[in-house]
Amino acid sequence: TQAVCAELTRQDPLLDPDQSLAMIEKATELYTDAERQRGLGTFQGYKNALAQAQVALDLLVQAREITSSLPAKAQQARDLLADLSAEAIGEWRSRADRVKEELQYYARHWNTGLAGDSGEAISALDQVEIDLERISPNVRYQRRFRQSELVEAIETLSHAQSCMAQAQEMVTQLEEQREHIESLRETLEQALGKLTQQTLPAMAAQSEAMLAERQQRFETLQEELQKQLPIFGDPAQVNYDQAVNEWLPSILQPLQEIRAAHEADIQHFQELLQEALKRLDRQWTRLQKLAPHEQPGPEENVNKLLDDLDAWRAETEQNYDNPRKLRELVGRRVANLEQRLETAQQQIIEGRRGLEN
């Protein structure tokens, strides 16, 4: 066993099998005393000698076992120390401080849990350094791997490694959360830019042609947006998850609905207009067949009626995409023209029937 110890230290001078050597020394003392007990020549002496020899043998077996495991334990300590180098700790502490500073900029997110996560990550890194201070300087700085110090050192280093892994995981999660927030911020700012520079100006230009109920809803959404814009200009006041996933849809969806409804209104009143045009054309054709300029004619001034029809057609062409105007043009105005045409026809028919009679 002593030769094994000597060979280990020859192969790796940093190894110090102090426990094994102490056990060998103790076994040697026990063998020496056993020889002395055997030399007494008594039964009790033989009995004591056998007992001490057995203890010495057990010590040597145990010494050989722990000696053979010493290189592996030393390597385990080296590997743990490599993972817990000052450079590695410094790098992760820098990352923790940097992501903390960056996330504090987003106060609404920082104050709802991220501050606690950041503190926990930094506390874990602090614990790593505390654990490193607890182990023997010989082991920490790899000057000597003393057998009697390695078991406790490995246990402490393993705890430090666990704390390091916890800190790394939490810092990585914080960095991912920062990227998530920044991505949401970019999404929101792009959406707001499109809203303020494209969507709203285009819809504002259309709003004068919208039906009153559509226009009122659009103006309400505009007012809501104007209230929110100053807040969105300050990242400390914004919860970007809520802004993108809740507020933004609450603006975009109604705007889409208003636009779709407006387009549907245009199509609806254009269809009504086409129907009105056909009815008026039929009525005018009937009137012309009655030769309204011959006597007896209608009380209605046919030339004035024709001028009013032409003016109405010109107005419908100018407002072909204006539901607000078209609603009036194909409603009351058409009804009035139809009534005048029908009245003129009836007056002509009745007047000439009376003349015949």
C-alpha positions as YAML, in Angstrom:
chain: A
units: angstrom
residues:
- id: 1
  name: THR
  ca: [0.00, 0.00, 0.00]
- id: 2
  name: GLN
  ca: [2.83, 2.35, 0.82]
- id: 3
  name: ALA
  ca: [4.38, 1.58, -2.57]
- id: 4
  name: VAL
  ca: [1.07, 2.48, -4.23]
- id: 5
  name: CYS
  ca: [1.10, 5.81, -2.41]
- id: 6
  name: ALA
  ca: [4.66, 6.48, -3.52]
- id: 7
  name: GLU
  ca: [3.79, 5.65, -7.14]
- id: 8
  name: LEU
  ca: [0.78, 7.99, -7.06]
- id: 9
  name: THR
  ca: [2.83, 10.92, -5.81]
- id: 10
  name: ARG
  ca: [5.51, 10.13, -8.38]
- id: 11
  name: GLN
  ca: [2.94, 10.27, -11.20]
- id: 12
  name: ASP
  ca: [1.20, 13.35, -9.82]
- id: 13
  name: PRO
  ca: [3.27, 15.33, -7.30]
- id: 14
  name: LEU
  ca: [0.19, 17.38, -6.30]
- id: 15
  name: LEU
  ca: [-1.46, 14.33, -4.77]
- id: 16
  name: ASP
  ca: [-1.05, 13.97, -1.01]
- id: 17
  name: PRO
  ca: [-2.38, 10.62, 0.33]
- id: 18
  name: ASP
  ca: [-2.07, 11.82, 3.94]
- id: 19
  name: GLN
  ca: [-5.00, 9.73, 5.18]
- id: 20
  name: SER
  ca: [-3.62, 6.56, 3.61]
- id: 21
  name: LEU
  ca: [-0.17, 7.20, 5.03]
- id: 22
  name: ALA
  ca: [-1.65, 7.82, 8.48]
- id: 23
  name: MET
  ca: [-3.56, 4.55, 8.24]
- id: 24
  name: ILE
  ca: [-0.40, 2.71, 7.12]
- id: 25
  name: GLU
  ca: [1.49, 4.19, 10.05]
- id: 26
  name: LYS
  ca: [-1.27, 3.14, 12.44]
- id: 27
  name: ALA
  ca: [-1.32, -0.39, 10.95]
- id: 28
  name: THR
  ca: [2.46, -0.60, 11.37]
- id: 29
  name: GLU
  ca: [2.14, 0.34, 15.03]
- id: 30
  name: LEU
  ca: [-0.56, -2.30, 15.48]
- id: 31
  name: TYR
  ca: [1.60, -4.99, 13.82]
- id: 32
  name: THR
  ca: [4.54, -4.03, 16.02]
- id: 33
  name: ASP
  ca: [2.42, -4.26, 19.13]
- id: 34
  name: ALA
  ca: [0.94, -7.56, 17.91]
- id: 35
  name: GLU
  ca: [4.46, -8.97, 17.62]
- id: 36
  name: ARG
  ca: [5.13, -7.81, 21.14]
- id: 37
  name: GLN
  ca: [1.91, -9.40, 22.41]
- id: 38
  name: ARG
  ca: [2.73, -12.68, 20.62]
- id: 39
  name: GLY
  ca: [6.20, -12.63, 22.16]
- id: 40
  name: LEU
  ca: [4.67, -12.79, 25.63]
- id: 41
  name: GLY
  ca: [3.90, -16.48, 24.99]
- id: 42
  name: THR
  ca: [0.56, -16.32, 26.78]
- id: 43
  name: PHE
  ca: [-2.87, -17.26, 25.54]
- id: 44
  name: GLN
  ca: [-4.13, -13.73, 26.10]
- id: 45
  name: GLY
  ca: [-1.06, -12.39, 24.31]
- id: 46
  name: TYR
  ca: [-1.78, -14.56, 21.26]
- id: 47
  name: LYS
  ca: [-5.42, -13.50, 21.37]
- id: 48
  name: ASN
  ca: [-4.50, -9.80, 21.53]
- id: 49
  name: ALA
  ca: [-1.93, -10.21, 18.77]
- id: 50
  name: LEU
  ca: [-4.48, -11.79, 16.43]
- id: 51
  name: ALA
  ca: [-7.03, -9.02, 17.12]
- id: 52
  name: GLN
  ca: [-4.52, -6.23, 16.52]
- id: 53
  name: ALA
  ca: [-3.23, -7.89, 13.38]
- id: 54
  name: GLN
  ca: [-6.77, -8.07, 12.02]
- id: 55
  name: VAL
  ca: [-7.36, -4.39, 12.75]
- id: 56
  name: ALA
  ca: [-4.05, -3.56, 11.05]
- id: 57
  name: LEU
  ca: [-5.03, -5.62, 8.01]
- id: 58
  name: ASP
  ca: [-8.42, -3.88, 7.81]
- id: 59
  name: LEU
  ca: [-6.67, -0.52, 7.95]
- id: 60
  name: LEU
  ca: [-4.34, -1.49, 5.12]
- id: 61
  name: VAL
  ca: [-7.23, -2.72, 2.97]
- id: 62
  name: GLN
  ca: [-9.11, 0.53, 3.60]
- id: 63
  name: ALA
  ca: [-5.96, 2.54, 2.90]
- id: 64
  name: ARG
  ca: [-5.46, 0.78, -0.41]
- id: 65
  name: GLU
  ca: [-9.09, 1.47, -1.41]
- id: 66
  name: ILE
  ca: [-9.00, 5.17, -0.64]
- id: 67
  name: THR
  ca: [-5.55, 5.45, -2.20]
- id: 68
  name: SER
  ca: [-6.78, 3.99, -5.49]
- id: 69
  name: SER
  ca: [-9.66, 6.49, -5.58]
- id: 70
  name: LEU
  ca: [-7.45, 9.52, -4.88]
- id: 71
  name: PRO
  ca: [-6.57, 10.34, -8.54]
- id: 72
  name: ALA
  ca: [-10.25, 10.24, -9.53]
- id: 73
  name: LYS
  ca: [-11.24, 12.50, -6.65]
- id: 74
  name: ALA
  ca: [-8.48, 14.92, -7.50]
- id: 75
  name: GLN
  ca: [-9.62, 15.00, -11.12]
- id: 76
  name: GLN
  ca: [-13.21, 15.55, -9.99]
- id: 77
  name: ALA
  ca: [-12.04, 18.51, -7.94]
- id: 78
  name: ARG
  ca: [-10.07, 19.86, -10.93]
- id: 79
  name: ASP
  ca: [-13.12, 19.56, -13.19]
- id: 80
  name: LEU
  ca: [-15.35, 21.32, -10.67]
- id: 81
  name: LEU
  ca: [-12.81, 24.10, -10.22]
- id: 82
  name: ALA
  ca: [-12.57, 24.53, -13.99]
- id: 83
  name: ASP
  ca: [-16.34, 25.08, -14.14]
- id: 84
  name: LEU
  ca: [-16.10, 27.52, -11.24]
- id: 85
  name: SER
  ca: [-13.16, 29.57, -12.46]
- id: 86
  name: ALA
  ca: [-12.95, 33.26, -11.62]
- id: 87
  name: GLU
  ca: [-13.35, 34.02, -15.33]
- id: 88
  name: ALA
  ca: [-16.56, 31.98, -15.57]
- id: 89
  name: ILE
  ca: [-18.03, 33.53, -12.42]
- id: 90
  name: GLY
  ca: [-17.05, 37.00, -13.61]
- id: 91
  name: GLU
  ca: [-18.62, 36.46, -17.02]
- id: 92
  name: TRP
  ca: [-21.94, 35.31, -15.57]
- id: 93
  name: ARG
  ca: [-21.94, 38.10, -12.98]
- id: 94
  name: SER
  ca: [-21.40, 40.62, -15.79]
- id: 95
  name: ARG
  ca: [-24.25, 39.10, -17.76]
- id: 96
  name: ALA
  ca: [-26.48, 39.18, -14.67]
- id: 97
  name: ASP
  ca: [-25.66, 42.85, -14.00]
- id: 98
  name: ARG
  ca: [-26.14, 43.79, -17.65]
- id: 99
  name: VAL
  ca: [-29.51, 42.08, -18.08]
- id: 100
  name: LYS
  ca: [-30.62, 43.55, -14.75]
- id: 101
  name: GLU
  ca: [-29.81, 47.06, -15.96]
- id: 102
  name: GLU
  ca: [-31.53, 46.45, -19.30]
- id: 103
  name: LEU
  ca: [-34.68, 44.99, -17.75]
- id: 104
  name: GLN
  ca: [-35.00, 47.77, -15.17]
- id: 105
  name: TYR
  ca: [-35.68, 50.04, -18.15]
- id: 106
  name: TYR
  ca: [-39.00, 48.19, -18.56]
- id: 107
  name: ALA
  ca: [-40.36, 48.99, -15.10]
- id: 108
  name: ARG
  ca: [-43.81, 47.44, -15.61]
- id: 109
  name: HIS
  ca: [-42.17, 44.08, -16.35]
- id: 110
  name: TRP
  ca: [-39.34, 44.49, -13.83]
- id: 111
  name: ASN
  ca: [-41.65, 45.13, -10.91]
- id: 112
  name: THR
  ca: [-43.87, 42.13, -11.60]
- id: 113
  name: GLY
  ca: [-41.39, 39.33, -10.93]
- id: 114
  name: LEU
  ca: [-38.22, 39.95, -12.90]
- id: 115
  name: ALA
  ca: [-36.61, 41.87, -10.04]
- id: 116
  name: GLY
  ca: [-37.00, 38.82, -7.79]
- id: 117
  name: ASP
  ca: [-35.56, 36.49, -10.43]
- id: 118
  name: SER
  ca: [-32.58, 38.79, -10.94]
- id: 119
  name: GLY
  ca: [-31.93, 38.97, -7.21]
- id: 120
  name: GLU
  ca: [-32.10, 35.20, -6.93]
- id: 121
  name: ALA
  ca: [-29.61, 34.75, -9.77]
- id: 122
  name: ILE
  ca: [-27.12, 37.18, -8.22]
- id: 123
  name: SER
  ca: [-27.59, 35.55, -4.81]
- id: 124
  name: ALA
  ca: [-26.74, 32.16, -6.35]
- id: 125
  name: LEU
  ca: [-23.51, 33.63, -7.78]
- id: 126
  name: ASP
  ca: [-22.70, 35.07, -4.36]
- id: 127
  name: GLN
  ca: [-23.17, 31.60, -2.87]
- id: 128
  name: VAL
  ca: [-20.69, 30.16, -5.38]
- id: 129
  name: GLU
  ca: [-18.01, 32.53, -4.12]
- id: 130
  name: ILE
  ca: [-18.93, 31.80, -0.50]
- id: 131
  name: ASP
  ca: [-18.51, 28.08, -1.15]
- id: 132
  name: LEU
  ca: [-15.14, 28.65, -2.82]
- id: 133
  name: GLU
  ca: [-13.95, 30.57, 0.24]
- id: 134
  name: ARG
  ca: [-14.89, 27.61, 2.44]
- id: 135
  name: ILE
  ca: [-12.64, 25.05, 0.79]
- id: 136
  name: SER
  ca: [-8.95, 24.61, 1.51]
- id: 137
  name: PRO
  ca: [-6.73, 27.12, -0.37]
- id: 138
  name: ASN
  ca: [-4.53, 24.17, -1.38]
- id: 139
  name: VAL
  ca: [-7.47, 22.64, -3.24]
- id: 140
  name: ARG
  ca: [-8.98, 25.89, -4.51]
- id: 141
  name: TYR
  ca: [-5.75, 27.07, -6.09]
- id: 142
  name: GLN
  ca: [-4.71, 23.50, -7.00]
- id: 143
  name: ARG
  ca: [-1.43, 23.66, -5.07]
- id: 144
  name: ARG
  ca: [-1.95, 20.29, -3.37]
- id: 145
  name: PHE
  ca: [-4.77, 17.76, -3.30]
- id: 146
  name: ARG
  ca: [-4.63, 16.48, 0.24]
- id: 147
  name: GLN
  ca: [-6.64, 13.32, 0.72]
- id: 148
  name: SER
  ca: [-8.04, 14.45, 4.04]
- id: 149
  name: GLU
  ca: [-9.44, 17.65, 2.49]
- id: 150
  name: LEU
  ca: [-10.80, 16.35, -0.80]
- id: 151
  name: VAL
  ca: [-14.07, 14.75, 0.35]
- id: 152
  name: GLU
  ca: [-15.35, 17.91, 2.02]
- id: 153
  name: ALA
  ca: [-13.95, 20.08, -0.78]
- id: 154
  name: ILE
  ca: [-15.74, 18.04, -3.45]
- id: 155
  name: GLU
  ca: [-18.99, 18.22, -1.51]
- id: 156
  name: THR
  ca: [-18.66, 22.00, -1.20]
- id: 157
  name: LEU
  ca: [-17.63, 22.39, -4.84]
- id: 158
  name: SER
  ca: [-20.59, 20.28, -5.94]
- id: 159
  name: HIS
  ca: [-22.90, 22.61, -4.04]
- id: 160
  name: ALA
  ca: [-21.19, 25.58, -5.67]
- id: 161
  name: GLN
  ca: [-21.61, 23.96, -9.08]
- id: 162
  name: SER
  ca: [-25.32, 23.51, -8.40]
- id: 163
  name: CYS
  ca: [-25.62, 27.18, -7.45]
- id: 164
  name: MET
  ca: [-23.67, 28.13, -10.56]
- id: 165
  name: ALA
  ca: [-26.01, 26.08, -12.75]
- id: 166
  name: GLN
  ca: [-29.02, 27.71, -11.10]
- id: 167
  name: ALA
  ca: [-27.57, 31.18, -11.69]
- id: 168
  name: GLN
  ca: [-26.75, 30.37, -15.32]
- id: 169
  name: GLU
  ca: [-30.27, 29.09, -15.97]
- id: 170
  name: MET
  ca: [-31.91, 32.13, -14.38]
- id: 171
  name: VAL
  ca: [-29.64, 34.64, -16.14]
- id: 172
  name: THR
  ca: [-30.33, 32.89, -19.45]
- id: 173
  name: GLN
  ca: [-34.07, 33.07, -18.78]
- id: 174
  name: LEU
  ca: [-33.77, 36.77, -17.94]
- id: 175
  name: GLU
  ca: [-31.90, 37.37, -21.19]
- id: 176
  name: GLU
  ca: [-34.60, 35.50, -23.09]
- id: 177
  name: GLN
  ca: [-37.24, 37.59, -21.32]
- id: 178
  name: ARG
  ca: [-35.40, 40.76, -22.31]
- id: 179
  name: GLU
  ca: [-35.33, 39.60, -25.95]
- id: 180
  name: HIS
  ca: [-39.04, 38.76, -25.69]
- id: 181
  name: ILE
  ca: [-39.87, 42.23, -24.35]
- id: 182
  name: GLU
  ca: [-37.72, 43.95, -26.97]
- id: 183
  name: SER
  ca: [-39.40, 41.91, -29.71]
- id: 184
  name: LEU
  ca: [-42.83, 42.91, -28.38]
- id: 185
  name: ARG
  ca: [-41.72, 46.52, -28.21]
- id: 186
  name: GLU
  ca: [-40.60, 46.39, -31.84]
- id: 187
  name: THR
  ca: [-43.91, 44.80, -32.84]
- id: 188
  name: LEU
  ca: [-45.87, 47.48, -31.01]
- id: 189
  name: GLU
  ca: [-43.84, 50.37, -32.42]
- id: 190
  name: GLN
  ca: [-44.14, 49.04, -35.96]
- id: 191
  name: ALA
  ca: [-47.89, 48.60, -35.53]
- id: 192
  name: LEU
  ca: [-48.25, 52.11, -34.08]
- id: 193
  name: GLY
  ca: [-46.18, 53.54, -36.93]
- id: 194
  name: LYS
  ca: [-48.41, 51.87, -39.50]
- id: 195
  name: LEU
  ca: [-51.50, 53.00, -37.64]
- id: 196
  name: THR
  ca: [-50.51, 56.65, -37.31]
- id: 197
  name: GLN
  ca: [-48.87, 57.03, -40.71]
- id: 198
  name: GLN
  ca: [-51.05, 54.86, -42.95]
- id: 199
  name: THR
  ca: [-54.21, 53.31, -41.53]
- id: 200
  name: LEU
  ca: [-55.63, 56.24, -39.58]
- id: 201
  name: PRO
  ca: [-54.92, 58.94, -42.21]
- id: 202
  name: ALA
  ca: [-56.52, 56.75, -44.88]
- id: 203
  name: MET
  ca: [-59.58, 56.05, -42.75]
- id: 204
  name: ALA
  ca: [-59.81, 59.69, -41.66]
- id: 205
  name: ALA
  ca: [-60.00, 60.65, -45.33]
- id: 206
  name: GLN
  ca: [-62.85, 58.14, -45.74]
- id: 207
  name: SER
  ca: [-64.65, 59.06, -42.54]
- id: 208
  name: GLU
  ca: [-66.52, 62.01, -44.09]
- id: 209
  name: ALA
  ca: [-68.17, 59.53, -46.43]
- id: 210
  name: MET
  ca: [-68.99, 57.03, -43.67]
- id: 211
  name: LEU
  ca: [-72.41, 56.60, -42.19]
- id: 212
  name: ALA
  ca: [-72.72, 58.53, -38.94]
- id: 213
  name: GLU
  ca: [-72.55, 55.45, -36.71]
- id: 214
  name: ARG
  ca: [-69.32, 54.26, -38.40]
- id: 215
  name: GLN
  ca: [-67.79, 57.73, -38.19]
- id: 216
  name: GLN
  ca: [-68.62, 58.02, -34.50]
- id: 217
  name: ARG
  ca: [-67.03, 54.67, -33.71]
- id: 218
  name: PHE
  ca: [-63.93, 55.60, -35.71]
- id: 219
  name: GLU
  ca: [-63.56, 58.92, -33.86]
- id: 220
  name: THR
  ca: [-63.87, 57.13, -30.50]
- id: 221
  name: LEU
  ca: [-61.05, 54.76, -31.45]
- id: 222
  name: GLN
  ca: [-58.93, 57.71, -32.59]
- id: 223
  name: GLU
  ca: [-59.42, 59.39, -29.21]
- id: 224
  name: GLU
  ca: [-58.42, 56.18, -27.39]
- id: 225
  name: LEU
  ca: [-55.28, 55.91, -29.49]
- id: 226
  name: GLN
  ca: [-54.32, 59.52, -28.87]
- id: 227
  name: LYS
  ca: [-54.61, 58.95, -25.10]
- id: 228
  name: GLN
  ca: [-52.31, 55.91, -25.27]
- id: 229
  name: LEU
  ca: [-49.60, 57.28, -27.58]
- id: 230
  name: PRO
  ca: [-47.78, 59.34, -24.87]
- id: 231
  name: ILE
  ca: [-47.73, 56.29, -22.60]
- id: 232
  name: PHE
  ca: [-46.31, 54.08, -25.33]
- id: 233
  name: GLY
  ca: [-43.55, 56.62, -25.81]
- id: 234
  name: ASP
  ca: [-42.20, 55.77, -22.35]
- id: 235
  name: PRO
  ca: [-41.10, 52.09, -22.05]
- id: 236
  name: ALA
  ca: [-41.14, 52.36, -18.25]
- id: 237
  name: GLN
  ca: [-44.93, 52.75, -18.35]
- id: 238
  name: VAL
  ca: [-45.70, 49.96, -20.82]
- id: 239
  name: ASN
  ca: [-46.52, 46.33, -20.19]
- id: 240
  name: TYR
  ca: [-45.65, 45.10, -23.67]
- id: 241
  name: ASP
  ca: [-47.39, 41.74, -23.27]
- id: 242
  name: GLN
  ca: [-50.67, 43.50, -22.53]
- id: 243
  name: ALA
  ca: [-50.07, 46.20, -25.14]
- id: 244
  name: VAL
  ca: [-49.44, 43.74, -27.98]
- id: 245
  name: ASN
  ca: [-51.75, 40.91, -26.99]
- id: 246
  name: GLU
  ca: [-54.68, 42.88, -25.58]
- id: 247
  name: TRP
  ca: [-54.65, 46.61, -26.35]
- id: 248
  name: LEU
  ca: [-53.43, 46.42, -29.95]
- id: 249
  name: PRO
  ca: [-56.11, 43.90, -31.03]
- id: 250
  name: SER
  ca: [-58.72, 46.06, -29.25]
- id: 251
  name: ILE
  ca: [-57.81, 48.87, -31.69]
- id: 252
  name: LEU
  ca: [-56.97, 46.96, -34.86]
- id: 253
  name: GLN
  ca: [-60.01, 44.65, -34.81]
- id: 254
  name: PRO
  ca: [-62.60, 47.44, -34.52]
- id: 255
  name: LEU
  ca: [-60.79, 49.45, -37.20]
- id: 256
  name: GLN
  ca: [-60.96, 46.43, -39.49]
- id: 257
  name: GLU
  ca: [-64.63, 46.02, -38.67]
- id: 258
  name: ILE
  ca: [-65.32, 49.70, -39.42]
- id: 259
  name: ARG
  ca: [-63.48, 49.48, -42.73]
- id: 260
  name: ALA
  ca: [-65.30, 46.28, -43.69]
- id: 261
  name: ALA
  ca: [-68.65, 47.78, -42.70]
- id: 262
  name: HIS
  ca: [-67.91, 50.93, -44.70]
- id: 263
  name: GLU
  ca: [-67.05, 48.87, -47.77]
- id: 264
  name: ALA
  ca: [-70.24, 46.89, -47.28]
- id: 265
  name: ASP
  ca: [-72.18, 50.17, -47.02]
- id: 266
  name: ILE
  ca: [-70.66, 51.37, -50.29]
- id: 267
  name: GLN
  ca: [-71.64, 48.17, -52.05]
- id: 268
  name: HIS
  ca: [-75.14, 48.22, -50.55]
- id: 269
  name: PHE
  ca: [-75.95, 51.79, -51.58]
- id: 270
  name: GLN
  ca: [-74.37, 51.35, -55.00]
- id: 271
  name: GLU
  ca: [-76.72, 48.43, -55.56]
- id: 272
  name: LEU
  ca: [-79.65, 50.58, -54.40]
- id: 273
  name: LEU
  ca: [-78.46, 53.30, -56.76]
- id: 274
  name: GLN
  ca: [-78.44, 50.93, -59.74]
- id: 275
  name: GLU
  ca: [-81.96, 49.83, -58.92]
- id: 276
  name: ALA
  ca: [-83.07, 53.46, -58.57]
- id: 277
  name: LEU
  ca: [-81.48, 54.37, -61.91]
- id: 278
  name: LYS
  ca: [-83.36, 51.55, -63.62]
- id: 279
  name: ARG
  ca: [-86.69, 52.62, -62.09]
- id: 280
  name: LEU
  ca: [-86.17, 56.27, -63.01]
- id: 281
  name: ASP
  ca: [-85.15, 55.33, -66.56]
- id: 282
  name: ARG
  ca: [-88.30, 53.26, -66.94]
- id: 283
  name: GLN
  ca: [-90.43, 56.08, -65.57]
- id: 284
  name: TRP
  ca: [-88.79, 58.63, -67.87]
- id: 285
  name: THR
  ca: [-89.27, 56.34, -70.88]
- id: 286
  name: ARG
  ca: [-92.98, 56.01, -70.07]
- id: 287
  name: LEU
  ca: [-93.25, 59.76, -69.76]
- id: 288
  name: GLN
  ca: [-91.56, 60.33, -73.11]
- id: 289
  name: LYS
  ca: [-93.95, 57.89, -74.79]
- id: 290
  name: LEU
  ca: [-96.79, 60.10, -73.60]
- id: 291
  name: ALA
  ca: [-95.32, 63.07, -75.54]
- id: 292
  name: PRO
  ca: [-95.41, 65.37, -72.53]
- id: 293
  name: HIS
  ca: [-94.87, 68.54, -74.63]
- id: 294
  name: GLU
  ca: [-98.22, 68.04, -76.41]
- id: 295
  name: GLN
  ca: [-101.45, 69.33, -74.91]
- id: 296
  name: PRO
  ca: [-102.96, 68.68, -72.59]
- id: 297
  name: GLY
  ca: [-99.68, 68.30, -70.75]
- id: 298
  name: PRO
  ca: [-98.76, 67.80, -67.10]
- id: 299
  name: GLU
  ca: [-98.68, 70.57, -64.55]
- id: 300
  name: GLU
  ca: [-95.03, 69.58, -63.93]
- id: 301
  name: ASN
  ca: [-92.48, 71.48, -66.04]
- id: 302
  name: VAL
  ca: [-90.98, 68.57, -67.95]
- id: 303
  name: ASN
  ca: [-87.81, 70.49, -68.81]
- id: 304
  name: LYS
  ca: [-87.35, 71.33, -65.13]
- id: 305
  name: LEU
  ca: [-87.95, 67.68, -64.24]
- id: 306
  name: LEU
  ca: [-85.33, 66.60, -66.77]
- id: 307
  name: ASP
  ca: [-82.85, 69.11, -65.36]
- id: 308
  name: ASP
  ca: [-83.49, 67.75, -61.85]
- id: 309
  name: LEU
  ca: [-82.96, 64.18, -63.08]
- id: 310
  name: ASP
  ca: [-79.69, 65.14, -64.77]
- id: 311
  name: ALA
  ca: [-78.54, 67.01, -61.66]
- id: 312
  name: TRP
  ca: [-79.40, 63.98, -59.51]
- id: 313
  name: ARG
  ca: [-77.44, 61.66, -61.84]
- id: 314
  name: ALA
  ca: [-74.44, 64.01, -61.77]
- id: 315
  name: GLU
  ca: [-74.55, 64.10, -57.96]
- id: 316
  name: THR
  ca: [-74.70, 60.31, -57.74]
- id: 317
  name: GLU
  ca: [-71.64, 60.04, -59.99]
- id: 318
  name: GLN
  ca: [-69.73, 62.48, -57.78]
- id: 319
  name: ASN
  ca: [-70.68, 60.57, -54.64]
- id: 320
  name: TYR
  ca: [-70.58, 57.04, -56.01]
- id: 321
  name: ASP
  ca: [-68.31, 55.89, -53.10]
- id: 322
  name: ASN
  ca: [-69.99, 58.01, -50.45]
- id: 323
  name: PRO
  ca: [-72.58, 55.97, -48.51]
- id: 324
  name: ARG
  ca: [-73.61, 58.99, -46.44]
- id: 325
  name: LYS
  ca: [-74.57, 60.97, -49.55]
- id: 326
  name: LEU
  ca: [-75.91, 57.95, -51.41]
- id: 327
  name: ARG
  ca: [-78.30, 57.12, -48.57]
- id: 328
  name: GLU
  ca: [-80.01, 60.46, -49.13]
- id: 329
  name: LEU
  ca: [-79.75, 60.33, -52.91]
- id: 330
  name: VAL
  ca: [-81.31, 56.87, -53.25]
- id: 331
  name: GLY
  ca: [-83.77, 57.50, -50.49]
- id: 332
  name: ARG
  ca: [-85.77, 60.70, -50.18]
- id: 333
  name: ARG
  ca: [-84.43, 62.24, -53.39]
- id: 334
  name: VAL
  ca: [-85.30, 59.21, -55.56]
- id: 335
  name: ALA
  ca: [-88.73, 58.92, -53.96]
- id: 336
  name: ASN
  ca: [-89.40, 62.58, -54.79]
- id: 337
  name: LEU
  ca: [-88.31, 62.18, -58.43]
- id: 338
  name: GLU
  ca: [-90.34, 59.01, -58.86]
- id: 339
  name: GLN
  ca: [-93.38, 60.72, -57.41]
- id: 340
  name: ARG
  ca: [-93.01, 63.67, -59.83]
- id: 341
  name: LEU
  ca: [-92.61, 61.34, -62.82]
- id: 342
  name: GLU
  ca: [-95.64, 59.28, -61.84]
- id: 343
  name: THR
  ca: [-97.71, 62.39, -61.19]
- id: 344
  name: ALA
  ca: [-96.79, 63.87, -64.59]
- id: 345
  name: GLN
  ca: [-97.75, 60.62, -66.31]
- id: 346
  name: GLN
  ca: [-101.06, 60.43, -64.45]
- id: 347
  name: GLN
  ca: [-101.91, 64.06, -65.23]
- id: 348
  name: ILE
  ca: [-101.24, 63.52, -68.95]
- id: 349
  name: ILE
  ca: [-103.36, 60.35, -69.06]
- id: 350
  name: GLU
  ca: [-106.23, 61.89, -67.14]
- id: 351
  name: GLY
  ca: [-106.09, 65.17, -69.09]
- id: 352
  name: ARG
  ca: [-106.25, 63.45, -72.47]
- id: 353
  name: ARG
  ca: [-108.93, 61.01, -71.34]
- id: 354
  name: GLY
  ca: [-111.02, 63.98, -70.27]
- id: 355
  name: LEU
  ca: [-110.45, 65.66, -73.64]
- id: 356
  name: GLU
  ca: [-111.63, 62.56, -75.50]
- id: 357
  name: ASN
  ca: [-114.72, 62.36, -73.38]
...
